[in-house]
Every structure is written in C-alpha cells, then in structure tokens.
Amino acid sequence: MAKKSKIAKNEQRQRVVARYAARRAELKEIIRRPGSTEDERASAQRELRGQPRDASATRVRNRDQVDGRPRGYFRAFGLSRVNLRGQAHSGYLPGVRKSSW
C-alpha cells in the first residue's frame, strides 16, 4: 500500500493537469505552427514556462486503483502486477486466465 500522502498528491496533480490542459494545448499549437511569428512564439513559451510544473501531464504517476502501488502498473487493467495476479486468480477479471504451456 502506498502512502496516503503520495496518492493524494498524485490526485492533486491530475486535477491541475485537467485545469491547464486546454490552455497548454493552445500554447503548444502556437509554438508548433509554422505561421506563427517569433513574438507569438516567444510569448507562448513565456506563458508556458509560467504555468505550474504540475500542469504538465508527464508529472502524473500511473498508480494501482486498489492500493496506489506505483510500480508494475498495467495500463489495460489499471492495476499493479500484484493485484492483477490476485484478481485474475480469484476470477474477478473476465477473460483473463492463467497461462499454461
């Protein structure tokens, strides 16, 4: 089980990312677009740098939905390898079965 403070901090980051997502996309489009002037690009870069660090989506950590474990995360299930194995053996994940060869 991950520390509750780490889980709460990650949830806060997700909220900040959602709040700034639209404006970040606009600024990045201005920077990327070849028709933008140098002044527009510079002001967009300045505004992008002025945003909080946690506004970047790369700051969010994928964590297990059950206990918040940060390592061994399976994106398709939203679980860590530990919980994935336990739930698969218990039959809670439809279509998932233990391989045998």
mmCIF file of N, CA and C in Angstrom:
data_model
loop_
_atom_site.group_PDB
_atom_site.id
_atom_site.type_symbol
_atom_site.label_atom_id
_atom_site.label_comp_id
_atom_site.label_asym_id
_atom_site.label_seq_id
_atom_site.Cartn_x
_atom_site.Cartn_y
_atom_site.Cartn_z
ATOM 1 N N MET A 1 0.838 -1.174 0.000
ATOM 2 C CA MET A 1 0.000 0.000 0.000
ATOM 3 C C MET A 1 0.888 1.244 0.000
ATOM 4 N N ALA A 2 0.614 2.137 -0.909
ATOM 5 C CA ALA A 2 1.377 3.376 -0.997
ATOM 6 C C ALA A 2 0.939 4.329 0.123
ATOM 7 N N LYS A 3 1.816 5.280 0.437
ATOM 8 C CA LYS A 3 1.464 6.271 1.450
ATOM 9 C C LYS A 3 0.278 7.092 0.965
ATOM 10 N N LYS A 4 -0.623 7.398 1.874
ATOM 11 C CA LYS A 4 -1.814 8.171 1.507
ATOM 12 C C LYS A 4 -1.442 9.557 0.994
ATOM 13 N N SER A 5 -0.344 10.107 1.502
ATOM 14 C CA SER A 5 0.075 11.433 1.057
ATOM 15 C C SER A 5 0.516 11.411 -0.403
ATOM 16 N N LYS A 6 1.183 10.331 -0.825
ATOM 17 C CA LYS A 6 1.619 10.218 -2.222
ATOM 18 C C LYS A 6 0.417 10.065 -3.144
ATOM 19 N N ILE A 7 -0.574 9.290 -2.722
ATOM 20 C CA ILE A 7 -1.782 9.096 -3.524
ATOM 21 C C ILE A 7 -2.529 10.419 -3.650
ATOM 22 N N ALA A 8 -2.657 11.150 -2.533
ATOM 23 C CA ALA A 8 -3.358 12.433 -2.544
ATOM 24 C C ALA A 8 -2.623 13.448 -3.420
ATOM 25 N N LYS A 9 -1.294 13.477 -3.352
ATOM 26 C CA LYS A 9 -0.505 14.407 -4.160
ATOM 27 C C LYS A 9 -0.694 14.116 -5.649
ATOM 28 N N ASN A 10 -0.744 12.834 -6.002
ATOM 29 C CA ASN A 10 -0.940 12.452 -7.401
ATOM 30 C C ASN A 10 -2.330 12.863 -7.889
ATOM 31 N N GLU A 11 -3.339 12.723 -7.030
ATOM 32 C CA GLU A 11 -4.698 13.147 -7.401
ATOM 33 C C GLU A 11 -4.753 14.657 -7.597
ATOM 34 N N GLN A 12 -4.038 15.392 -6.745
ATOM 35 C CA GLN A 12 -3.960 16.851 -6.897
ATOM 36 C C GLN A 12 -3.312 17.210 -8.236
ATOM 37 N N ARG A 13 -2.256 16.484 -8.605
ATOM 38 C CA ARG A 13 -1.601 16.723 -9.889
ATOM 39 C C ARG A 13 -2.568 16.470 -11.037
ATOM 40 N N GLN A 14 -3.378 15.435 -10.946
ATOM 41 C CA GLN A 14 -4.340 15.138 -12.002
ATOM 42 C C GLN A 14 -5.338 16.272 -12.168
ATOM 43 N N ARG A 15 -5.764 16.860 -11.053
ATOM 44 C CA ARG A 15 -6.692 17.991 -11.133
ATOM 45 C C ARG A 15 -6.028 19.205 -11.783
ATOM 46 N N VAL A 16 -4.766 19.472 -11.446
ATOM 47 C CA VAL A 16 -4.044 20.616 -12.023
ATOM 48 C C VAL A 16 -3.839 20.400 -13.520
ATOM 49 N N VAL A 17 -3.489 19.176 -13.923
ATOM 50 C CA VAL A 17 -3.307 18.864 -15.346
ATOM 51 C C VAL A 17 -4.608 19.111 -16.098
ATOM 52 N N ALA A 18 -5.730 18.674 -15.531
ATOM 53 C CA ALA A 18 -7.031 18.859 -16.190
ATOM 54 C C ALA A 18 -7.377 20.345 -16.305
ATOM 55 N N ARG A 19 -7.025 21.130 -15.282
ATOM 56 C CA ARG A 19 -7.352 22.555 -15.289
ATOM 57 C C ARG A 19 -6.591 23.304 -16.385
ATOM 58 N N TYR A 20 -5.341 22.943 -16.624
ATOM 59 C CA TYR A 20 -4.497 23.669 -17.569
ATOM 60 C C TYR A 20 -4.406 23.008 -18.947
ATOM 61 N N ALA A 21 -5.052 21.874 -19.149
ATOM 62 C CA ALA A 21 -4.864 21.084 -20.374
ATOM 63 C C ALA A 21 -5.215 21.871 -21.642
ATOM 64 N N ALA A 22 -6.344 22.538 -21.646
ATOM 65 C CA ALA A 22 -6.785 23.242 -22.856
ATOM 66 C C ALA A 22 -5.818 24.382 -23.208
ATOM 67 N N ARG A 23 -5.433 25.166 -22.222
ATOM 68 C CA ARG A 23 -4.540 26.300 -22.490
ATOM 69 C C ARG A 23 -3.156 25.824 -22.920
ATOM 70 N N ARG A 24 -2.663 24.730 -22.301
ATOM 71 C CA ARG A 24 -1.369 24.173 -22.704
ATOM 72 C C ARG A 24 -1.413 23.720 -24.158
ATOM 73 N N ALA A 25 -2.516 23.098 -24.558
ATOM 74 C CA ALA A 25 -2.645 22.639 -25.942
ATOM 75 C C ALA A 25 -2.632 23.821 -26.907
ATOM 76 N N GLU A 26 -3.307 24.925 -26.550
ATOM 77 C CA GLU A 26 -3.303 26.123 -27.397
ATOM 78 C C GLU A 26 -1.882 26.689 -27.540
ATOM 79 N N LEU A 27 -1.185 26.793 -26.421
ATOM 80 C CA LEU A 27 0.165 27.357 -26.452
ATOM 81 C C LEU A 27 1.117 26.490 -27.258
ATOM 82 N N LYS A 28 1.016 25.185 -27.081
ATOM 83 C CA LYS A 28 1.886 24.283 -27.836
ATOM 84 C C LYS A 28 1.583 24.344 -29.325
ATOM 85 N N GLU A 29 0.318 24.552 -29.674
ATOM 86 C CA GLU A 29 -0.054 24.683 -31.085
ATOM 87 C C GLU A 29 0.535 25.972 -31.668
ATOM 88 N N ILE A 30 0.520 27.050 -30.906
ATOM 89 C CA ILE A 30 1.115 28.309 -31.370
ATOM 90 C C ILE A 30 2.615 28.123 -31.600
ATOM 91 N N ILE A 31 3.281 27.450 -30.683
ATOM 92 C CA ILE A 31 4.724 27.226 -30.802
ATOM 93 C C ILE A 31 5.033 26.329 -31.997
ATOM 94 N N ARG A 32 4.201 25.336 -32.234
ATOM 95 C CA ARG A 32 4.448 24.353 -33.292
ATOM 96 C C ARG A 32 4.114 24.878 -34.687
ATOM 97 N N ARG A 33 3.103 25.720 -34.779
ATOM 98 C CA ARG A 33 2.604 26.189 -36.069
ATOM 99 C C ARG A 33 3.664 27.012 -36.815
ATOM 100 N N PRO A 34 3.949 26.672 -38.068
ATOM 101 C CA PRO A 34 4.977 27.407 -38.821
ATOM 102 C C PRO A 34 4.571 28.846 -39.136
ATOM 103 N N GLY A 35 3.285 29.156 -39.158
ATOM 104 C CA GLY A 35 2.832 30.503 -39.496
ATOM 105 C C GLY A 35 2.923 31.488 -38.353
ATOM 106 N N SER A 36 3.283 31.042 -37.159
ATOM 107 C CA SER A 36 3.370 31.936 -36.007
ATOM 108 C C SER A 36 4.592 32.837 -36.127
ATOM 109 N N THR A 37 4.434 34.063 -35.649
ATOM 110 C CA THR A 37 5.573 34.983 -35.651
ATOM 111 C C THR A 37 6.473 34.669 -34.463
ATOM 112 N N GLU A 38 7.669 35.219 -34.493
ATOM 113 C CA GLU A 38 8.615 34.990 -33.403
ATOM 114 C C GLU A 38 8.098 35.561 -32.086
ATOM 115 N N ASP A 39 7.418 36.707 -32.160
ATOM 116 C CA ASP A 39 6.872 37.314 -30.940
ATOM 117 C C ASP A 39 5.780 36.430 -30.340
ATOM 118 N N GLU A 40 4.912 35.887 -31.196
ATOM 119 C CA GLU A 40 3.861 34.992 -30.708
ATOM 120 C C GLU A 40 4.474 33.757 -30.050
ATOM 121 N N ARG A 41 5.465 33.204 -30.703
ATOM 122 C CA ARG A 41 6.140 32.012 -30.147
ATOM 123 C C ARG A 41 6.791 32.332 -28.809
ATOM 124 N N ALA A 42 7.472 33.451 -28.745
ATOM 125 C CA ALA A 42 8.167 33.822 -27.506
ATOM 126 C C ALA A 42 7.180 34.046 -26.364
ATOM 127 N N SER A 43 6.069 34.720 -26.659
ATOM 128 C CA SER A 43 5.084 34.962 -25.597
ATOM 129 C C SER A 43 4.409 33.654 -25.174
ATOM 130 N N ALA A 44 4.174 32.743 -26.135
ATOM 131 C CA ALA A 44 3.585 31.445 -25.796
ATOM 132 C C ALA A 44 4.546 30.624 -24.937
ATOM 133 N N GLN A 45 5.827 30.649 -25.273
ATOM 134 C CA GLN A 45 6.819 29.926 -24.479
ATOM 135 C C GLN A 45 6.938 30.518 -23.080
ATOM 136 N N ARG A 46 6.868 31.840 -23.002
ATOM 137 C CA ARG A 46 6.954 32.505 -21.703
ATOM 138 C C ARG A 46 5.760 32.121 -20.822
ATOM 139 N N GLU A 47 4.562 32.111 -21.421
ATOM 140 C CA GLU A 47 3.370 31.744 -20.658
ATOM 141 C C GLU A 47 3.407 30.270 -20.245
ATOM 142 N N LEU A 48 3.913 29.434 -21.144
ATOM 143 C CA LEU A 48 4.026 28.001 -20.836
ATOM 144 C C LEU A 48 4.991 27.778 -19.669
ATOM 145 N N ARG A 49 6.093 28.514 -19.667
ATOM 146 C CA ARG A 49 7.044 28.406 -18.552
ATOM 147 C C ARG A 49 6.464 28.947 -17.248
ATOM 148 N N GLY A 50 5.542 29.887 -17.359
ATOM 149 C CA GLY A 50 4.938 30.486 -16.169
ATOM 150 C C GLY A 50 3.900 29.611 -15.501
ATOM 151 N N GLN A 51 3.426 28.587 -16.194
ATOM 152 C CA GLN A 51 2.438 27.691 -15.601
ATOM 153 C C GLN A 51 3.096 26.819 -14.532
ATOM 154 N N PRO A 52 2.302 26.286 -13.614
ATOM 155 C CA PRO A 52 2.867 25.411 -12.576
ATOM 156 C C PRO A 52 3.508 24.174 -13.185
ATOM 157 N N ARG A 53 4.512 23.644 -12.519
ATOM 158 C CA ARG A 53 5.174 22.430 -13.011
ATOM 159 C C ARG A 53 4.199 21.270 -13.098
ATOM 160 N N ASP A 54 3.305 21.180 -12.133
ATOM 161 C CA ASP A 54 2.373 20.064 -12.095
ATOM 162 C C ASP A 54 1.291 20.158 -13.175
ATOM 163 N N ALA A 55 1.298 21.208 -13.978
ATOM 164 C CA ALA A 55 0.335 21.325 -15.070
ATOM 165 C C ALA A 55 0.718 20.417 -16.239
ATOM 166 N N SER A 56 1.944 19.909 -16.245
ATOM 167 C CA SER A 56 2.393 19.012 -17.301
ATOM 168 C C SER A 56 1.899 17.595 -17.015
ATOM 169 N N ALA A 57 1.372 16.936 -18.034
ATOM 170 C CA ALA A 57 0.803 15.598 -17.857
ATOM 171 C C ALA A 57 1.858 14.560 -17.511
ATOM 172 N N THR A 58 3.116 14.832 -17.811
ATOM 173 C CA THR A 58 4.163 13.857 -17.511
ATOM 174 C C THR A 58 4.460 13.784 -16.017
ATOM 175 N N ARG A 59 3.968 14.727 -15.234
ATOM 176 C CA ARG A 59 4.190 14.716 -13.788
ATOM 177 C C ARG A 59 3.258 13.744 -13.066
ATOM 178 N N VAL A 60 2.189 13.308 -13.739
ATOM 179 C CA VAL A 60 1.238 12.386 -13.126
ATOM 180 C C VAL A 60 1.801 10.973 -13.198
ATOM 181 N N ARG A 61 1.696 10.255 -12.085
ATOM 182 C CA ARG A 61 2.221 8.893 -11.988
ATOM 183 C C ARG A 61 1.064 7.913 -12.104
ATOM 184 N N ASN A 62 1.215 6.890 -12.949
ATOM 185 C CA ASN A 62 0.204 5.844 -13.025
ATOM 186 C C ASN A 62 0.281 5.000 -11.767
ATOM 187 N N ARG A 63 -0.848 4.866 -11.070
ATOM 188 C CA ARG A 63 -0.878 4.121 -9.822
ATOM 189 C C ARG A 63 -2.012 3.107 -9.845
ATOM 190 N N ASP A 64 -1.815 2.033 -9.097
ATOM 191 C CA ASP A 64 -2.800 0.977 -8.951
ATOM 192 C C ASP A 64 -4.100 1.555 -8.386
ATOM 193 N N GLN A 65 -5.243 1.160 -8.953
ATOM 194 C CA GLN A 65 -6.540 1.651 -8.493
ATOM 195 C C GLN A 65 -6.894 1.126 -7.108
ATOM 196 N N VAL A 66 -6.383 -0.034 -6.751
ATOM 197 C CA VAL A 66 -6.747 -0.655 -5.480
ATOM 198 C C VAL A 66 -5.936 -0.084 -4.325
ATOM 199 N N ASP A 67 -4.617 -0.137 -4.420
ATOM 200 C CA ASP A 67 -3.807 0.281 -3.281
ATOM 201 C C ASP A 67 -2.799 1.380 -3.589
ATOM 202 N N GLY A 68 -2.747 1.886 -4.802
ATOM 203 C CA GLY A 68 -1.888 3.020 -5.122
ATOM 204 C C GLY A 68 -0.441 2.669 -5.413
ATOM 205 N N ARG A 69 -0.144 1.395 -5.627
ATOM 206 C CA ARG A 69 1.239 0.982 -5.888
ATOM 207 C C ARG A 69 1.723 1.609 -7.202
ATOM 208 N N PRO A 70 2.893 2.283 -7.184
ATOM 209 C CA PRO A 70 3.348 2.992 -8.378
ATOM 210 C C PRO A 70 4.115 2.137 -9.377
ATOM 211 N N ARG A 71 4.639 0.999 -8.957
ATOM 212 C CA ARG A 71 5.472 0.189 -9.847
ATOM 213 C C ARG A 71 4.688 -1.003 -10.376
ATOM 214 N N GLY A 72 5.094 -1.495 -11.532
ATOM 215 C CA GLY A 72 4.479 -2.685 -12.106
ATOM 216 C C GLY A 72 3.039 -2.445 -12.513
ATOM 217 N N TYR A 73 2.753 -1.282 -13.089
ATOM 218 C CA TYR A 73 1.394 -0.876 -13.432
ATOM 219 C C TYR A 73 1.012 -1.386 -14.815
ATOM 220 N N PHE A 74 -0.149 -2.039 -14.916
ATOM 221 C CA PHE A 74 -0.681 -2.494 -16.197
ATOM 222 C C PHE A 74 -1.785 -1.538 -16.615
ATOM 223 N N ARG A 75 -1.537 -0.798 -17.676
ATOM 224 C CA ARG A 75 -2.450 0.241 -18.133
ATOM 225 C C ARG A 75 -3.812 -0.306 -18.556
ATOM 226 N N ALA A 76 -3.825 -1.488 -19.158
ATOM 227 C CA ALA A 76 -5.077 -2.073 -19.652
ATOM 228 C C ALA A 76 -6.049 -2.391 -18.520
ATOM 229 N N PHE A 77 -5.524 -2.653 -17.328
ATOM 230 C CA PHE A 77 -6.376 -3.028 -16.206
ATOM 231 C C PHE A 77 -6.433 -1.955 -15.122
ATOM 232 N N GLY A 78 -5.458 -1.060 -15.090
ATOM 233 C CA GLY A 78 -5.403 -0.061 -14.042
ATOM 234 C C GLY A 78 -4.937 -0.643 -12.724
ATOM 235 N N LEU A 79 -4.223 -1.768 -12.804
ATOM 236 C CA LEU A 79 -3.767 -2.472 -11.606
ATOM 237 C C LEU A 79 -2.268 -2.711 -11.679
ATOM 238 N N SER A 80 -1.683 -2.939 -10.500
ATOM 239 C CA SER A 80 -0.282 -3.334 -10.468
ATOM 240 C C SER A 80 -0.211 -4.834 -10.697
ATOM 241 N N ARG A 81 0.994 -5.327 -10.931
ATOM 242 C CA ARG A 81 1.166 -6.754 -11.204
ATOM 243 C C ARG A 81 0.712 -7.609 -10.030
ATOM 244 N N VAL A 82 0.876 -7.096 -8.804
ATOM 245 C CA VAL A 82 0.499 -7.846 -7.612
ATOM 246 C C VAL A 82 -1.016 -8.029 -7.559
ATOM 247 N N ASN A 83 -1.768 -6.932 -7.696
ATOM 248 C CA ASN A 83 -3.224 -7.009 -7.645
ATOM 249 C C ASN A 83 -3.803 -7.675 -8.887
ATOM 250 N N LEU A 84 -3.153 -7.511 -10.027
ATOM 251 C CA LEU A 84 -3.614 -8.156 -11.246
ATOM 252 C C LEU A 84 -3.592 -9.669 -11.070
ATOM 253 N N ARG A 85 -2.513 -10.174 -10.532
ATOM 254 C CA ARG A 85 -2.385 -11.612 -10.312
ATOM 255 C C ARG A 85 -3.442 -12.121 -9.333
ATOM 256 N N GLY A 86 -3.611 -11.408 -8.237
ATOM 257 C CA GLY A 86 -4.595 -11.831 -7.235
ATOM 258 C C GLY A 86 -6.015 -11.823 -7.768
ATOM 259 N N GLN A 87 -6.382 -10.778 -8.486
ATOM 260 C CA GLN A 87 -7.747 -10.692 -9.008
ATOM 261 C C GLN A 87 -7.973 -11.672 -10.150
ATOM 262 N N ALA A 88 -6.938 -11.931 -10.947
ATOM 263 C CA ALA A 88 -7.075 -12.905 -12.029
ATOM 264 C C ALA A 88 -7.279 -14.303 -11.456
ATOM 265 N N HIS A 89 -6.533 -14.651 -10.417
ATOM 266 C CA HIS A 89 -6.687 -15.968 -9.800
ATOM 267 C C HIS A 89 -8.044 -16.113 -9.129
ATOM 268 N N SER A 90 -8.577 -15.021 -8.601
ATOM 269 C CA SER A 90 -9.883 -15.070 -7.945
ATOM 270 C C SER A 90 -11.032 -15.056 -8.942
ATOM 271 N N GLY A 91 -10.739 -14.756 -10.209
ATOM 272 C CA GLY A 91 -11.772 -14.754 -11.244
ATOM 273 C C GLY A 91 -12.509 -13.442 -11.382
ATOM 274 N N TYR A 92 -11.935 -12.342 -10.864
ATOM 275 C CA TYR A 92 -12.589 -11.040 -10.957
ATOM 276 C C TYR A 92 -12.361 -10.335 -12.291
ATOM 277 N N LEU A 93 -11.423 -10.828 -13.092
ATOM 278 C CA LEU A 93 -11.125 -10.199 -14.380
ATOM 279 C C LEU A 93 -11.607 -11.119 -15.492
ATOM 280 N N PRO A 94 -12.739 -10.806 -16.114
ATOM 281 C CA PRO A 94 -13.276 -11.695 -17.142
ATOM 282 C C PRO A 94 -12.352 -11.798 -18.350
ATOM 283 N N GLY A 95 -12.162 -12.988 -18.827
ATOM 284 C CA GLY A 95 -11.339 -13.228 -19.996
ATOM 285 C C GLY A 95 -9.868 -13.401 -19.696
ATOM 286 N N VAL A 96 -9.472 -13.218 -18.446
ATOM 287 C CA VAL A 96 -8.076 -13.371 -18.062
ATOM 288 C C VAL A 96 -7.930 -14.710 -17.361
ATOM 289 N N ARG A 97 -6.977 -15.503 -17.830
ATOM 290 C CA ARG A 97 -6.743 -16.783 -17.178
ATOM 291 C C ARG A 97 -5.264 -17.071 -17.126
ATOM 292 N N LYS A 98 -4.903 -17.930 -16.228
ATOM 293 C CA LYS A 98 -3.504 -18.293 -16.046
ATOM 294 C C LYS A 98 -3.033 -19.089 -17.239
ATOM 295 N N SER A 99 -1.891 -18.693 -17.782
ATOM 296 C CA SER A 99 -1.391 -19.401 -18.951
ATOM 297 C C SER A 99 -0.749 -20.712 -18.537
ATOM 298 N N SER A 100 -0.774 -21.669 -19.466
ATOM 299 C CA SER A 100 -0.171 -22.958 -19.209
ATOM 300 C C SER A 100 0.336 -23.497 -20.536
ATOM 301 N N TRP A 101 1.571 -23.914 -20.551
ATOM 302 C CA TRP A 101 2.122 -24.474 -21.787
ATOM 303 C C TRP A 101 3.122 -25.538 -21.486
#
